[in-house]
XYZ file of C-alpha atoms in Angstrom:
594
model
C 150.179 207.532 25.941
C 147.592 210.186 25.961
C 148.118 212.640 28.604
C 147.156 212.202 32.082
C 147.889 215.363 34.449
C 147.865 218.854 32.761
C 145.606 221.345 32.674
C 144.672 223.728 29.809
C 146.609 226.581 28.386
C 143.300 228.974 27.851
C 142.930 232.766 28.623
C 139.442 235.076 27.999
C 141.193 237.703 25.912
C 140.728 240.195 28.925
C 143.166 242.771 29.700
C 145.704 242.014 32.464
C 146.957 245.425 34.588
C 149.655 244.415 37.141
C 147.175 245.411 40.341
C 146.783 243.491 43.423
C 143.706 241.721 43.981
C 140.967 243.785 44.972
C 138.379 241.427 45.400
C 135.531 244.166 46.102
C 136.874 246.349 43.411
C 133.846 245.662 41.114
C 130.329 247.430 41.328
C 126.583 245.521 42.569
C 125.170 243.854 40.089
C 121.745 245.557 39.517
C 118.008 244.333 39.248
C 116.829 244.841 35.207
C 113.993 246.943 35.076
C 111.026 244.970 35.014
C 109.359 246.127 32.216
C 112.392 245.667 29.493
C 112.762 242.200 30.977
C 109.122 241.417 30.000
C 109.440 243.049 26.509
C 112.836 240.814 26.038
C 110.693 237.626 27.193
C 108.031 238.148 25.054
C 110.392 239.124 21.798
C 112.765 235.791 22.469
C 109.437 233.735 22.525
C 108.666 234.943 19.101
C 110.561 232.986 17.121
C 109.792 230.190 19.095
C 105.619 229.982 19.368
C 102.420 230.237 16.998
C 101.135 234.002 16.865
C 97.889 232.805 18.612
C 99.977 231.003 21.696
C 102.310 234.543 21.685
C 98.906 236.546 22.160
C 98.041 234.324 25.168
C 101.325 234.504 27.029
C 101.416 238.854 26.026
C 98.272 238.750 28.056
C 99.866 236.814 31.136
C 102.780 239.062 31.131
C 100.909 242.532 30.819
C 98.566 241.302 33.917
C 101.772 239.878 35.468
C 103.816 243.604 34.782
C 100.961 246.087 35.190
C 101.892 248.584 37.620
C 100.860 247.347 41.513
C 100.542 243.897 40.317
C 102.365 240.509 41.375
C 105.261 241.505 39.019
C 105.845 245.053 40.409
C 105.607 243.798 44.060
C 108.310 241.119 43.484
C 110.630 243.844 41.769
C 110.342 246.130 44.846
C 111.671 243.010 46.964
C 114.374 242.308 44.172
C 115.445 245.509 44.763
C 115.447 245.613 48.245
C 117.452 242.228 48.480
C 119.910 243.754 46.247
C 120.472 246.256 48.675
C 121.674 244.361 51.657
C 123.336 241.524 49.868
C 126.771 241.333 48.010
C 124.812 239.407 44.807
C 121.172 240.091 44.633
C 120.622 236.574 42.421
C 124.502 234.882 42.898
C 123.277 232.726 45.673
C 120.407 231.783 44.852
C 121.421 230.875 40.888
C 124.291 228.443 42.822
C 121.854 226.792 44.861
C 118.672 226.496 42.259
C 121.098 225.468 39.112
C 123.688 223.336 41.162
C 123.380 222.517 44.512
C 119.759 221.589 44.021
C 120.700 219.212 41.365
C 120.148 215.756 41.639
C 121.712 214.323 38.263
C 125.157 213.076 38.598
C 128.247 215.404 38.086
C 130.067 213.847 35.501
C 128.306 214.960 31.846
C 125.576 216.618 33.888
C 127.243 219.530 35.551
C 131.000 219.127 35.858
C 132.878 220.412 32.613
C 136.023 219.803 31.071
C 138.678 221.198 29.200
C 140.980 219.137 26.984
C 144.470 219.985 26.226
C 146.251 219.998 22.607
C 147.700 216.694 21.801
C 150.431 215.139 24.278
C 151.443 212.440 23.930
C 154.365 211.268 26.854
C 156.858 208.887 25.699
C 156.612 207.368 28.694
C 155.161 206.826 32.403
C 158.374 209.078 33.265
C 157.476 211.752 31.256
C 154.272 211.834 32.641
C 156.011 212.502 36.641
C 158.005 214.869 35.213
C 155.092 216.849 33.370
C 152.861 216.103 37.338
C 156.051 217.504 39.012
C 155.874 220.674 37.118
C 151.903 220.809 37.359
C 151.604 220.911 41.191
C 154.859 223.422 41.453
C 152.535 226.174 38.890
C 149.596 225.403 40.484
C 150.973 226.471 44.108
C 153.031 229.445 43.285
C 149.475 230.162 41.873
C 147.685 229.757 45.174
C 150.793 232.005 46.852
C 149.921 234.659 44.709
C 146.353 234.910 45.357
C 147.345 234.177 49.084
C 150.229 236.967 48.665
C 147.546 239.224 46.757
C 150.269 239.274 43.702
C 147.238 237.888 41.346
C 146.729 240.805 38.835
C 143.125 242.015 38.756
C 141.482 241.094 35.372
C 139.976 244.103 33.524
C 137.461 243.484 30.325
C 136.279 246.973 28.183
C 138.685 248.995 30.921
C 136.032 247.843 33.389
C 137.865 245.441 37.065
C 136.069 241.830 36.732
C 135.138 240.153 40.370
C 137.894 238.448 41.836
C 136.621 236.582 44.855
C 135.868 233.232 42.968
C 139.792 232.818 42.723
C 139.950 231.704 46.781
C 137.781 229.028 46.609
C 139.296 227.044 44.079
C 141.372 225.626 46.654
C 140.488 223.008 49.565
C 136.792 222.898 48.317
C 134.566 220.398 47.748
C 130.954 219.911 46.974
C 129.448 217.501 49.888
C 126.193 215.262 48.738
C 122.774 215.908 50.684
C 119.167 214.477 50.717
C 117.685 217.512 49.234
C 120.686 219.554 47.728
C 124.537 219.462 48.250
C 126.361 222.110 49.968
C 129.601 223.346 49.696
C 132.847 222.786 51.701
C 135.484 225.501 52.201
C 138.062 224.747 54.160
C 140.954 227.110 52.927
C 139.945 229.575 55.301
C 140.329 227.927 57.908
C 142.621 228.805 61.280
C 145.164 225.551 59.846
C 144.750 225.843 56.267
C 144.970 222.108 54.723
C 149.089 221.600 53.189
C 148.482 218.882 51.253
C 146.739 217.755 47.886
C 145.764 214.264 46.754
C 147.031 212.024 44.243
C 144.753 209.208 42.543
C 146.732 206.201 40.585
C 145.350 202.687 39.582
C 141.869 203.707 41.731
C 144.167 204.219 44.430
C 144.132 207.294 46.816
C 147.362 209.468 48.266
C 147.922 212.261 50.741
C 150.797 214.153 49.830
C 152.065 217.097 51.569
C 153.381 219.687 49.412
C 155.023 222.093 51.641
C 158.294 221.682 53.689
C 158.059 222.083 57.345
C 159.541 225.647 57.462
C 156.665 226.787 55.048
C 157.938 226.431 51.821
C 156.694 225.064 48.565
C 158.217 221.626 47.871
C 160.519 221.783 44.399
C 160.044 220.302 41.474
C 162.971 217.622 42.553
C 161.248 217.145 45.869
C 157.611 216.543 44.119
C 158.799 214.218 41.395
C 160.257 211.922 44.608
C 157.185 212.049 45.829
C 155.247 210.826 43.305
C 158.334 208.267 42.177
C 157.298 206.697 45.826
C 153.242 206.601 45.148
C 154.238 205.052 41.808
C 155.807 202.260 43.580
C 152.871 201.658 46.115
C 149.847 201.681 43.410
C 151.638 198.944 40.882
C 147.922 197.184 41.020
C 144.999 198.572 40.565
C 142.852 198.509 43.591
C 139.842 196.162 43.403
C 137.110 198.724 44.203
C 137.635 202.366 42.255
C 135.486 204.578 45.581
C 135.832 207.426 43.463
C 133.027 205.851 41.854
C 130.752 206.599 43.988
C 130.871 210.724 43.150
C 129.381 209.720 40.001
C 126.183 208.774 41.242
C 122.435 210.365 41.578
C 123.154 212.914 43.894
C 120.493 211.047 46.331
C 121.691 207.731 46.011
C 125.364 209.323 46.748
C 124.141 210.937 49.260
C 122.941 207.703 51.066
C 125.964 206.036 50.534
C 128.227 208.951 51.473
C 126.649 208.246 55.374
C 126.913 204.813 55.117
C 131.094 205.228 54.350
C 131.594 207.917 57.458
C 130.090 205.351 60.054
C 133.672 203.915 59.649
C 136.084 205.660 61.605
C 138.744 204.972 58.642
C 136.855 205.981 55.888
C 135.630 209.339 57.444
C 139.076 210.255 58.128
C 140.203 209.451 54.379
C 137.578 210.946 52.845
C 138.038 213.967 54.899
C 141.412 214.279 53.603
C 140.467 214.093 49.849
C 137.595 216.648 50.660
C 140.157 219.509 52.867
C 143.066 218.874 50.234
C 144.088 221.585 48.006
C 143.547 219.612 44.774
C 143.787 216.483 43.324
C 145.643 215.057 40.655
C 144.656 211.704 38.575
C 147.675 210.350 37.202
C 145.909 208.387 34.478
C 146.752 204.686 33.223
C 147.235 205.216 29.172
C 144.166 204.471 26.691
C 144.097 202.592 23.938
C 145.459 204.344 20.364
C 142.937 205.167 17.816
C 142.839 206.816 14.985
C 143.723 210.392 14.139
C 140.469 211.127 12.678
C 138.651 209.716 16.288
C 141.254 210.996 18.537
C 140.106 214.299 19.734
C 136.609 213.108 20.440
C 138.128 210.315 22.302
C 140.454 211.847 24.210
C 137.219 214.791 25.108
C 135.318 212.117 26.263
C 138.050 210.926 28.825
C 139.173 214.002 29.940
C 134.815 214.697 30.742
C 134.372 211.377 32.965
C 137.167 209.178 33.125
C 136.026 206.888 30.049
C 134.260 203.985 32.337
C 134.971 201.695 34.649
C 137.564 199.768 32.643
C 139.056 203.132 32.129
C 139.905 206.163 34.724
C 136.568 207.116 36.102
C 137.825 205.424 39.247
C 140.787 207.831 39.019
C 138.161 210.686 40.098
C 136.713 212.464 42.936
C 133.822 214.242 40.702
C 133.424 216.485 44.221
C 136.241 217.941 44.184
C 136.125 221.864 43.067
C 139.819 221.570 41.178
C 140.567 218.385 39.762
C 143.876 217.669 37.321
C 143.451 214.792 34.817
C 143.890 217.140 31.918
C 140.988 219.139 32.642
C 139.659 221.703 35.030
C 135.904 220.467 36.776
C 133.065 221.755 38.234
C 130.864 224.823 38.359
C 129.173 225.134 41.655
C 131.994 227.178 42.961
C 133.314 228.819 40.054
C 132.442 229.092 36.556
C 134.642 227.181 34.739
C 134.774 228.638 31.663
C 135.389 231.979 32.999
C 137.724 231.742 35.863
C 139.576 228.239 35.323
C 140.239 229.058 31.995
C 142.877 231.896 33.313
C 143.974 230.171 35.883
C 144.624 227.073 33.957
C 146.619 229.484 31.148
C 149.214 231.155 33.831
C 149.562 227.395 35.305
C 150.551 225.645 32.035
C 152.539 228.781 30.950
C 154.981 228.189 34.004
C 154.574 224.177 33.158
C 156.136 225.605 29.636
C 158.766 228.099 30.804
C 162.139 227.630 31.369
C 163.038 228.564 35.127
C 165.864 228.534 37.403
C 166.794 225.327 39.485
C 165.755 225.671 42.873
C 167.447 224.727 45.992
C 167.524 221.485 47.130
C 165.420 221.009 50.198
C 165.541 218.622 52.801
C 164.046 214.944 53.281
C 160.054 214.533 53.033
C 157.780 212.295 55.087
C 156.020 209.364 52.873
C 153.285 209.671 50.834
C 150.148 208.689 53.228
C 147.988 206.098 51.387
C 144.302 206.549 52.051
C 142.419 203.554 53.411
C 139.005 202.693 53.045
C 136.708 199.392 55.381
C 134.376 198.587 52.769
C 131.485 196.154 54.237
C 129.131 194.481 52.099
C 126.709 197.730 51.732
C 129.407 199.974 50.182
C 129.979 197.256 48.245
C 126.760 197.016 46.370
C 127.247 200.661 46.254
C 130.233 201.198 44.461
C 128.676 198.025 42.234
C 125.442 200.616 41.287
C 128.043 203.031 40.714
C 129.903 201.369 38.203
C 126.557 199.923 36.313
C 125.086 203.327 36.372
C 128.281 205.267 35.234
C 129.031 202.898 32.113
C 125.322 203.243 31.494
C 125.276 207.695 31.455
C 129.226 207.363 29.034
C 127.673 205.083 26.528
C 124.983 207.142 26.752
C 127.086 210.402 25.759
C 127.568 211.195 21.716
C 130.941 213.357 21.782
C 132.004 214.864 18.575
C 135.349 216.936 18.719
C 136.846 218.423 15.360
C 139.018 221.078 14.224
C 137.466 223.166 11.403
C 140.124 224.725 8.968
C 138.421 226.282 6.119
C 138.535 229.902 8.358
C 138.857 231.546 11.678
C 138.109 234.615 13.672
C 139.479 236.600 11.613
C 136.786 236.302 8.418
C 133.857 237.879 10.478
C 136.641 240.510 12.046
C 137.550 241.332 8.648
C 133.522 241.978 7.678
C 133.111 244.077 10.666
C 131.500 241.163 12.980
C 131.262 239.589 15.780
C 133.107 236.014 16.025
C 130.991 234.926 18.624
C 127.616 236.297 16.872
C 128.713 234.833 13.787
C 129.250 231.425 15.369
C 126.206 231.256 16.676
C 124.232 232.195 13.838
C 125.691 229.172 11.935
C 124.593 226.996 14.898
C 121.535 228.216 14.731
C 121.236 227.274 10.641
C 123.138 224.021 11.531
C 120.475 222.902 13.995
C 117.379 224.342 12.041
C 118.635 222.198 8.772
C 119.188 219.066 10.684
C 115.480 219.293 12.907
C 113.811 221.602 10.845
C 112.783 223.985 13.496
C 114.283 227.113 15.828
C 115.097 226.067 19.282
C 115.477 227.945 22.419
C 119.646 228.786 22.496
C 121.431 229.712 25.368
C 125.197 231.196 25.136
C 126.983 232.010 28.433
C 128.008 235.769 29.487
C 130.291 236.474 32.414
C 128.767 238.820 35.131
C 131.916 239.323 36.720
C 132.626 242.769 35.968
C 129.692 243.045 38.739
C 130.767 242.177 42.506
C 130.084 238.320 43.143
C 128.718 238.467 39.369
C 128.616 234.770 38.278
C 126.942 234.216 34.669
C 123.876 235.289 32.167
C 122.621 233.749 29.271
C 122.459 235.252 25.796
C 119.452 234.025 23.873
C 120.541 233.261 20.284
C 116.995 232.709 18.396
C 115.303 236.070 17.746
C 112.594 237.274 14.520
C 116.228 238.297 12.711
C 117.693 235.093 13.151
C 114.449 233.352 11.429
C 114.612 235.742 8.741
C 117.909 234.716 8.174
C 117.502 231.467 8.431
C 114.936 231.234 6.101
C 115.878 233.920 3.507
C 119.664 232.909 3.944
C 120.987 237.039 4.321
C 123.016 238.432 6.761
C 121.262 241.004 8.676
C 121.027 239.016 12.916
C 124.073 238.926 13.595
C 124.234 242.411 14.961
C 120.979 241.955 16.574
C 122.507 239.376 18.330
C 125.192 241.247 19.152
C 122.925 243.535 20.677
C 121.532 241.153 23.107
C 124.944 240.460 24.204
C 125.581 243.733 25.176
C 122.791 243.803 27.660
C 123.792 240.117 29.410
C 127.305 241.877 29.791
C 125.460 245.486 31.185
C 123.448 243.229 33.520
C 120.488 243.915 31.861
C 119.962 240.009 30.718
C 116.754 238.749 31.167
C 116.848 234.770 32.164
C 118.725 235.321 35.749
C 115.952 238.222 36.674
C 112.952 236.101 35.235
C 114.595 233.370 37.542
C 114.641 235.796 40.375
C 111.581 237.085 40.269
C 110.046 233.555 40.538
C 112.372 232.761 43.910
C 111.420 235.740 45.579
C 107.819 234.478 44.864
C 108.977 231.358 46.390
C 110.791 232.512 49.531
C 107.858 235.173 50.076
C 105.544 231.712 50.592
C 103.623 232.857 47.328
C 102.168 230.743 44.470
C 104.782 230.713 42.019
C 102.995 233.051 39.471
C 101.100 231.878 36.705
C 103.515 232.833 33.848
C 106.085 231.228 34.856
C 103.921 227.687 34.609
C 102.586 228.722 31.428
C 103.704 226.556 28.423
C 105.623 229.431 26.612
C 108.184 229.237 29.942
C 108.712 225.689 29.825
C 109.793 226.054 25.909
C 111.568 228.887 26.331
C 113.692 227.796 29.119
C 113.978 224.150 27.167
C 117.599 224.899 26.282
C 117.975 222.419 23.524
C 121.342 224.387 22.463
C 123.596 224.750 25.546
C 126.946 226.462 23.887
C 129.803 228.361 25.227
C 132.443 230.146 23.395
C 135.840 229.392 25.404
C 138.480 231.417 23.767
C 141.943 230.493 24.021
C 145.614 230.915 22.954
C 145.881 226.966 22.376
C 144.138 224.382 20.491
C 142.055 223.521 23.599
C 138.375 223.062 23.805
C 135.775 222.988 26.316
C 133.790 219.876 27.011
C 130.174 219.860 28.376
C 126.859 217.444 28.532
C 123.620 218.629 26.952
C 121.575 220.250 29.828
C 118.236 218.858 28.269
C 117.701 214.889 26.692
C 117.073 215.903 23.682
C 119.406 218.534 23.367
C 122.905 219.554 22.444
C 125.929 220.559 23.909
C 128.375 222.868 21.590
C 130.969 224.262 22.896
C 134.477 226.375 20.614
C 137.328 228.109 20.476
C 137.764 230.518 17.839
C 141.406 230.674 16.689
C 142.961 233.003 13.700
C 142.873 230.737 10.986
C 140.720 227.754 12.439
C 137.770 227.236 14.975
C 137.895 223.822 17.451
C 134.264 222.624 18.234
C 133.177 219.612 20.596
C 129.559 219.018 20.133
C 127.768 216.236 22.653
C 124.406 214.045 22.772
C 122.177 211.772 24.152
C 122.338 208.431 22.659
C 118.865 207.576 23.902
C 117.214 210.314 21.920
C 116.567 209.262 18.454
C 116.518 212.957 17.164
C 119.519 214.180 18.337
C 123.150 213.133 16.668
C 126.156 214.384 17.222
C 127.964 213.809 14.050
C 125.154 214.899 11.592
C 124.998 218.059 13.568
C 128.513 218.065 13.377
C 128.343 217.303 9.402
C 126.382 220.238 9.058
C 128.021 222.971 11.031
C 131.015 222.313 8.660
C 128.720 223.048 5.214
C 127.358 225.838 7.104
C 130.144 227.511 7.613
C 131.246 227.011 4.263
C 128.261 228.442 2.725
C 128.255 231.621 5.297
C 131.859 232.184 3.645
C 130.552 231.831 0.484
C 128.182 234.701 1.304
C 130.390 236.821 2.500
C 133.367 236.468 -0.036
C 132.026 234.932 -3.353
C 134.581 232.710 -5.328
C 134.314 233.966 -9.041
């Protein structure tokens, strides 16, 4: 049985000082000056565009930047807004890259992490494994609550905690025109309960004993002994369907289930709960070779509709199936990831037995009226869904030849290295550079949320073509200035919104060409470091695109690489194919065999 209810054991190699949590601890982010921006923009285009389309777009951005112009004006607002606000671009970069969103969650937006292989003997190991899972996760919640959670520190600088508070009793509510966001642990009664998904079917469990205490492990195993014994069959319509839809069409159907009196009060519950957990049916074996990739692909959106997608609530901010989802609240990658590691550590640990506790009310099972419209919706749902998996190319594999430690030991940067060989891997398969992003945390700035690197640059084609080694400190250079603030995608995006909420045309270089291809991320990677052999799982943000996403280890590096089915020049496996030689021959390079 592959399993069904953990989350992933992952840190981000930042330093951990035993403070409390000062969540304002962390300086503004600031507004890039305008003019490096613009140089930046103009030298990641260069690899990308013929010299005589370059020239065009220098001229749009030296009218665009020339002092009193349309560009100088908007940076005097920037900087004004970043005056009275806690995150000058935060808010907005939420609402434009998520909330706005109409694609579905699942493969579109919500990511995943998988777990090293776990296999539980069987359905009672997997209780016993839940029973553990919700204890961590809510002596986790106590210490944020408690302000026990140890401020983060990365280069001796505090990172941002406020994210950390909103992982709980959150959930991201469909609208006609964008979502919004639904907190509902700060409220007067803060919610006591979490929700428990089996067989399509949907539980409210309370998880705290009437004088305020956690439940124990004992008491949380019963618990879930009794919903095992009320969700024997699974139900005949999976509504957690319906979360995978079109945000639109979700939307729609979302109004149509609160006209019922039962189904308003049963969805509230799923949306006010702390978390959920999906305790899983088991999938069919498969080979060794396949496994990884198959078990990535379940842990991302539930495997179908003849799998566990009906086991989901894609909504919900913190969802347990093996994985950690969603990024409208928090950045997965960068905040989950530590959360998830001090969780499964106490999962792992051997503690004291605790105190038996008194008796505990029944499970509630959530009921849903479903007339014939919510029918035909949860029927769209399913079609739709099986239609966006079998769309999905997922490619997970372990590469052994080297880790980390070979670039370390040649004075470079993992992470530069890594994406230098994408970059060769991709050019060799499609003959071409392509506009790369790699995600930087902005938390060491107050409400900070992320920045993208930009991987392609004049080095990079050198090296590409010439096969030497000089970009990857160049790289490493734009790195630095995504982690100083000083990126340029999230002020480029800014400066076009505060065109937009001024009531002005949105200038002309953002709708010239060059902007559409540089903003065409056809790579869309993220290095997710961890002390485990678990990887990150994500969907390509662009059809014909990829997704790459790895975990650099000592000895060995774990990639999962995803694409679109429907696009004839994009495969997962050949790209895959020739990451592996790449890597081999960047080794070769580096330390010649005789």
């Amino acid at each position: 049985m592959v399993e069904v209810c953990s989350f992933s054991l992952v840190s981000l190699q930042v330093s951990m000082r035993q403070e409390l949590c000062f969540f304002s601890s962390a300086p503004p982010q600031p507004v890039p000056p305008l003019a490096q921006t613009l140089q930046g923009y103009l030298r990641a285009l260069e690899p990308l565009l013929p010299p005589e389309e370059i020239n065009h777009t220098r001229r749009m951005v030296q009218e665009f930047g020339r002092p009193g112009g349309l560009g100088s004006q908007l940076q005097e607002e920037l900087v004004k807004r970043a005056g009275h606000t806690r995150n000058w671009i935060s808010d907005w970069w939420v609402q434009w890259a998520y909330l706005e969103s109409r694609q579905p969650l699942p493969v579109h937006s919500n990511p995943a992490i998988s777990l090293p292989r776990r296999d539980f003997n069987d359905w009672r190991g997997q209780l016993m494994f839940a029973s553990k899972l919700i204890a961590a996760v809510l002596d986790f919640k106590a210490k944020i609550n408690t302000g026990q959670l140890p401020v983060e520190f990365m280069r001796g600088k505090p990172l941002c905690m406020d994210l950390y508070p909103l992982l709980f009793s959150s959930c991201r509510i469909p609208g006609p025109k964008h979502d919004y966001i639904a907190n509902h642990g700060r409220t007067r009664r803060s919610p006591t309960h979490i929700t428990v998904v089996r067989n399509y079917q949907f539980f409210q469990l309370e998880v705290y004993n009437s004088d305020g205490s956690r439940m124990t492990e004992s008491q949380i195993h019963g618990q879930l002994l009794r919903i095992r014994s009320q969700s024997w069959k699974t139900d005949k319509e999976p509504m957690g369907i319906l979360t995978s839809e079109h945000r639109h069409t979700w939307g729609e159907a979302y109004n149509r289930l609160l006209r019922d009196k039962i189904n308003k009060e049963s969805v509230r519950a799923i949306e006010t709960g702390l978390f959920s957990l999906c305790l899983d049916s088991p999938v069919m074996r498969i080979s060794d070779e396949k496994y990884a990739s198959r078990k990535a692909a379940q842990v991302l959106h539930g495997g179908g509709t003849f799998s566990n997608s009906g086991n989901r609530w894609f909504d919900k901010t913190l969802q347990a199936c093996s994985s950690l989802y969603r990024t409208a609240v928090v950045e997965s990658n960068l905040i989950c990831c530590i959360f998830s590691s001090q969780v499964l550590y106490f999962c792992y640990e051997t503690r004291s037995k605790e105190s038996p506790s008194g008796p505990t009310a029944m499970p509630k099972k959530l009921y849903f009226y479903i007339d014939k419209e919510i029918k035909r919706d949860i029927e769209l749902a399913k079609q739709n869904l099986d239609i966006l998996i079998n769309d999905l190319d997922v490619n997970v594999f372990n590469f052994k030849k080297f880790g980390k430690e070979l670039p370390k030991k040649h004075k470079m940067s993992p992470n530069s290295f890594i994406q230098v060989a994408l970059q060769l891997a991709y050019y060799r398969v499609h003959n071409e550079l392509c506009a790369a992003c790699d995600i930087a945390s902005q938390r060491m700035f107050r409400g900070g949320r992320t920045e993208y690197i930009r991987s392609p640059t004049n080095q990079t084609l050198k090296f590409v073509m010439a096969i030497s080694n000089p970009s990857v400190s160049v790289r490493r250079n734009s790195a630095f200035q995504a982690l100083k603030g000083h990126g340029i995608d999230r002020h480029l995006l800014g400066l076009k919104l505060q065109a937009i909420e001024q009531g002005l045309s949105i200038p002309k270089v953002f709708m010239d060409t060059a902007y559409g291809v540089a903003t065409h991320w056809k790579l869309r990677t993220g290095q997710v470091p961890a002390n485990t052999d678990s990887v990150m799982c994500f969907g390509p943000l662009v059809p014909d695109g990829y997704a790459i996403c790895y975990n650099p280890q000592a000895d060995h590096v774990h990639f999962s690489i995803t694409a679109f089915n429907c696009c004839e020049e994009t495969h997962a496996e050949t790209l895959a194919l020739t990451l592996k030689e790449t890597l081999c021959e960047l080794q070769e390079l580096l330390e010649p065999t005789v």
